[in-house]
Amino acid sequence: LGYRKRVGIAQALVGSPPLLIFDEPISGLDPRQIIEVRQLIRSLAGKHTVLISSHILTEVSRTCDRVVVIHDGQLAGELAGDMEDLEERFIALTEKPVLEVGK
């Protein structure tokens, strides 16, 4: 799986497109490959617009400078800057209000 994932990334880079979209770019990779892919994605910033779709928030926080949270098909929020508390911020943006019994 790791080999196919890296070939797919290489194919996406052929022709140097202005927009790159990666869906779960580190799934199936070993720790060394994860580091390499993270560094590659960060190196593409500035030369390309890079969109990453992932549910692995720790990886998103290590790779991205800006995060858009989409929840139930709607824009829930946009986060930029320090990603250290991304999990807590994500939970706050996607929490559903608790229904009170009897109401």
PDB file of C-alpha atoms in Angstrom:
ATOM      1  CA  LEU A   1       0.000   0.000   0.000  1.00  0.00           C
ATOM      2  CA  GLY A   2       2.812   2.427   0.830  1.00  0.00           C
ATOM      3  CA  TYR A   3       4.376   1.980  -2.595  1.00  0.00           C
ATOM      4  CA  ARG A   4       1.061   2.642  -4.369  1.00  0.00           C
ATOM      5  CA  LYS A   5       0.437   5.689  -2.200  1.00  0.00           C
ATOM      6  CA  ARG A   6       3.831   7.181  -3.073  1.00  0.00           C
ATOM      7  CA  VAL A   7       3.339   6.455  -6.785  1.00  0.00           C
ATOM      8  CA  GLY A   8      -0.038   8.188  -6.595  1.00  0.00           C
ATOM      9  CA  ILE A   9       1.549  11.254  -5.011  1.00  0.00           C
ATOM     10  CA  ALA A  10       4.237  11.287  -7.700  1.00  0.00           C
ATOM     11  CA  GLN A  11       1.560  11.076 -10.403  1.00  0.00           C
ATOM     12  CA  ALA A  12      -0.293  13.990  -8.836  1.00  0.00           C
ATOM     13  CA  LEU A  13       2.864  16.116  -9.040  1.00  0.00           C
ATOM     14  CA  VAL A  14       3.515  15.445 -12.750  1.00  0.00           C
ATOM     15  CA  GLY A  15       2.878  18.655 -14.653  1.00  0.00           C
ATOM     16  CA  SER A  16       3.088  20.773 -11.485  1.00  0.00           C
ATOM     17  CA  PRO A  17      -0.657  21.496 -11.151  1.00  0.00           C
ATOM     18  CA  PRO A  18      -1.701  24.609  -9.211  1.00  0.00           C
ATOM     19  CA  LEU A  19      -4.074  22.569  -6.983  1.00  0.00           C
ATOM     20  CA  LEU A  20      -3.233  19.276  -5.286  1.00  0.00           C
ATOM     21  CA  ILE A  21      -5.833  17.278  -3.349  1.00  0.00           C
ATOM     22  CA  PHE A  22      -4.695  14.485  -1.037  1.00  0.00           C
ATOM     23  CA  ASP A  23      -7.187  12.161   0.664  1.00  0.00           C
ATOM     24  CA  GLU A  24      -5.674  10.519   3.747  1.00  0.00           C
ATOM     25  CA  PRO A  25      -2.118  10.903   2.389  1.00  0.00           C
ATOM     26  CA  ILE A  26      -0.426   8.960   5.204  1.00  0.00           C
ATOM     27  CA  SER A  27      -2.765   5.985   5.539  1.00  0.00           C
ATOM     28  CA  GLY A  28      -0.911   2.719   5.096  1.00  0.00           C
ATOM     29  CA  LEU A  29       2.552   4.271   5.412  1.00  0.00           C
ATOM     30  CA  ASP A  30       5.228   3.310   7.920  1.00  0.00           C
ATOM     31  CA  PRO A  31       6.576   5.983  10.328  1.00  0.00           C
ATOM     32  CA  ARG A  32       9.537   6.905   8.118  1.00  0.00           C
ATOM     33  CA  GLN A  33       7.304   7.277   5.058  1.00  0.00           C
ATOM     34  CA  ILE A  34       4.854   9.397   7.081  1.00  0.00           C
ATOM     35  CA  ILE A  35       7.643  11.832   7.928  1.00  0.00           C
ATOM     36  CA  GLU A  36       8.770  11.971   4.302  1.00  0.00           C
ATOM     37  CA  VAL A  37       5.244  12.576   2.978  1.00  0.00           C
ATOM     38  CA  ARG A  38       4.617  15.259   5.632  1.00  0.00           C
ATOM     39  CA  GLN A  39       7.832  17.039   4.610  1.00  0.00           C
ATOM     40  CA  LEU A  40       6.913  16.745   0.931  1.00  0.00           C
ATOM     41  CA  ILE A  41       3.457  18.215   1.481  1.00  0.00           C
ATOM     42  CA  ARG A  42       4.859  21.112   3.516  1.00  0.00           C
ATOM     43  CA  SER A  43       7.440  21.777   0.787  1.00  0.00           C
ATOM     44  CA  LEU A  44       4.640  22.126  -1.777  1.00  0.00           C
ATOM     45  CA  ALA A  45       3.014  25.012   0.104  1.00  0.00           C
ATOM     46  CA  GLY A  46       3.570  28.321  -1.639  1.00  0.00           C
ATOM     47  CA  LYS A  47       4.079  26.688  -5.021  1.00  0.00           C
ATOM     48  CA  HIS A  48       0.711  24.911  -5.026  1.00  0.00           C
ATOM     49  CA  THR A  49      -2.587  25.077  -3.221  1.00  0.00           C
ATOM     50  CA  VAL A  50      -2.681  21.852  -1.225  1.00  0.00           C
ATOM     51  CA  LEU A  51      -5.908  20.404   0.176  1.00  0.00           C
ATOM     52  CA  ILE A  52      -5.773  17.473   2.558  1.00  0.00           C
ATOM     53  CA  SER A  53      -8.781  15.460   3.640  1.00  0.00           C
ATOM     54  CA  SER A  54      -8.075  13.535   6.829  1.00  0.00           C
ATOM     55  CA  HIS A  55      -9.600  12.488  10.111  1.00  0.00           C
ATOM     56  CA  ILE A  56      -6.179  12.038  11.739  1.00  0.00           C
ATOM     57  CA  LEU A  57      -6.024  15.349  13.582  1.00  0.00           C
ATOM     58  CA  THR A  58      -2.553  14.839  15.047  1.00  0.00           C
ATOM     59  CA  GLU A  59      -1.169  14.477  11.535  1.00  0.00           C
ATOM     60  CA  VAL A  60      -3.151  17.470  10.291  1.00  0.00           C
ATOM     61  CA  SER A  61      -1.714  19.565  13.129  1.00  0.00           C
ATOM     62  CA  ARG A  62       1.836  18.524  12.158  1.00  0.00           C
ATOM     63  CA  THR A  63       1.343  19.167   8.448  1.00  0.00           C
ATOM     64  CA  CYS A  64      -0.992  22.137   8.036  1.00  0.00           C
ATOM     65  CA  ASP A  65      -0.894  25.829   8.876  1.00  0.00           C
ATOM     66  CA  ARG A  66      -4.597  26.329   8.241  1.00  0.00           C
ATOM     67  CA  VAL A  67      -7.536  23.986   8.753  1.00  0.00           C
ATOM     68  CA  VAL A  68     -11.110  24.177   7.527  1.00  0.00           C
ATOM     69  CA  VAL A  69     -13.543  21.967   9.431  1.00  0.00           C
ATOM     70  CA  ILE A  70     -16.539  20.642   7.531  1.00  0.00           C
ATOM     71  CA  HIS A  71     -19.169  18.940   9.665  1.00  0.00           C
ATOM     72  CA  ASP A  72     -22.426  17.446   8.399  1.00  0.00           C
ATOM     73  CA  GLY A  73     -21.728  18.989   4.989  1.00  0.00           C
ATOM     74  CA  GLN A  74     -21.442  22.512   6.392  1.00  0.00           C
ATOM     75  CA  LEU A  75     -18.488  24.769   7.115  1.00  0.00           C
ATOM     76  CA  ALA A  76     -18.076  24.516  10.888  1.00  0.00           C
ATOM     77  CA  GLY A  77     -15.032  26.767  11.186  1.00  0.00           C
ATOM     78  CA  GLU A  78     -11.602  27.755  10.024  1.00  0.00           C
ATOM     79  CA  LEU A  79      -8.502  27.504  12.174  1.00  0.00           C
ATOM     80  CA  ALA A  80      -5.116  29.065  11.517  1.00  0.00           C
ATOM     81  CA  GLY A  81      -1.864  29.500  13.339  1.00  0.00           C
ATOM     82  CA  ASP A  82      -1.090  27.316  16.344  1.00  0.00           C
ATOM     83  CA  MET A  83      -2.455  23.820  15.793  1.00  0.00           C
ATOM     84  CA  GLU A  84      -1.350  22.473  19.165  1.00  0.00           C
ATOM     85  CA  ASP A  85      -4.899  22.171  20.537  1.00  0.00           C
ATOM     86  CA  LEU A  86      -6.518  21.124  17.253  1.00  0.00           C
ATOM     87  CA  GLU A  87      -8.402  18.193  18.766  1.00  0.00           C
ATOM     88  CA  GLU A  88     -10.085  20.370  21.402  1.00  0.00           C
ATOM     89  CA  ARG A  89     -10.903  23.051  18.848  1.00  0.00           C
ATOM     90  CA  PHE A  90     -12.329  20.438  16.481  1.00  0.00           C
ATOM     91  CA  ILE A  91     -14.554  19.012  19.224  1.00  0.00           C
ATOM     92  CA  ALA A  92     -15.790  22.500  20.121  1.00  0.00           C
ATOM     93  CA  LEU A  93     -16.685  23.203  16.483  1.00  0.00           C
ATOM     94  CA  THR A  94     -18.496  19.919  15.938  1.00  0.00           C
ATOM     95  CA  GLU A  95     -20.279  19.385  19.262  1.00  0.00           C
ATOM     96  CA  LYS A  96     -23.988  18.929  19.048  1.00  0.00           C
ATOM     97  CA  PRO A  97     -26.045  20.443  21.845  1.00  0.00           C
ATOM     98  CA  VAL A  98     -27.207  17.937  24.422  1.00  0.00           C
ATOM     99  CA  LEU A  99     -30.972  17.490  24.344  1.00  0.00           C
ATOM    100  CA  GLU A 100     -32.650  17.786  27.687  1.00  0.00           C
ATOM    101  CA  VAL A 101     -35.054  15.005  28.590  1.00  0.00           C
ATOM    102  CA  GLY A 102     -38.673  16.118  28.491  1.00  0.00           C
ATOM    103  CA  LYS A 103     -38.202  19.024  26.115  1.00  0.00           C
TER     104      LYS A 103
END
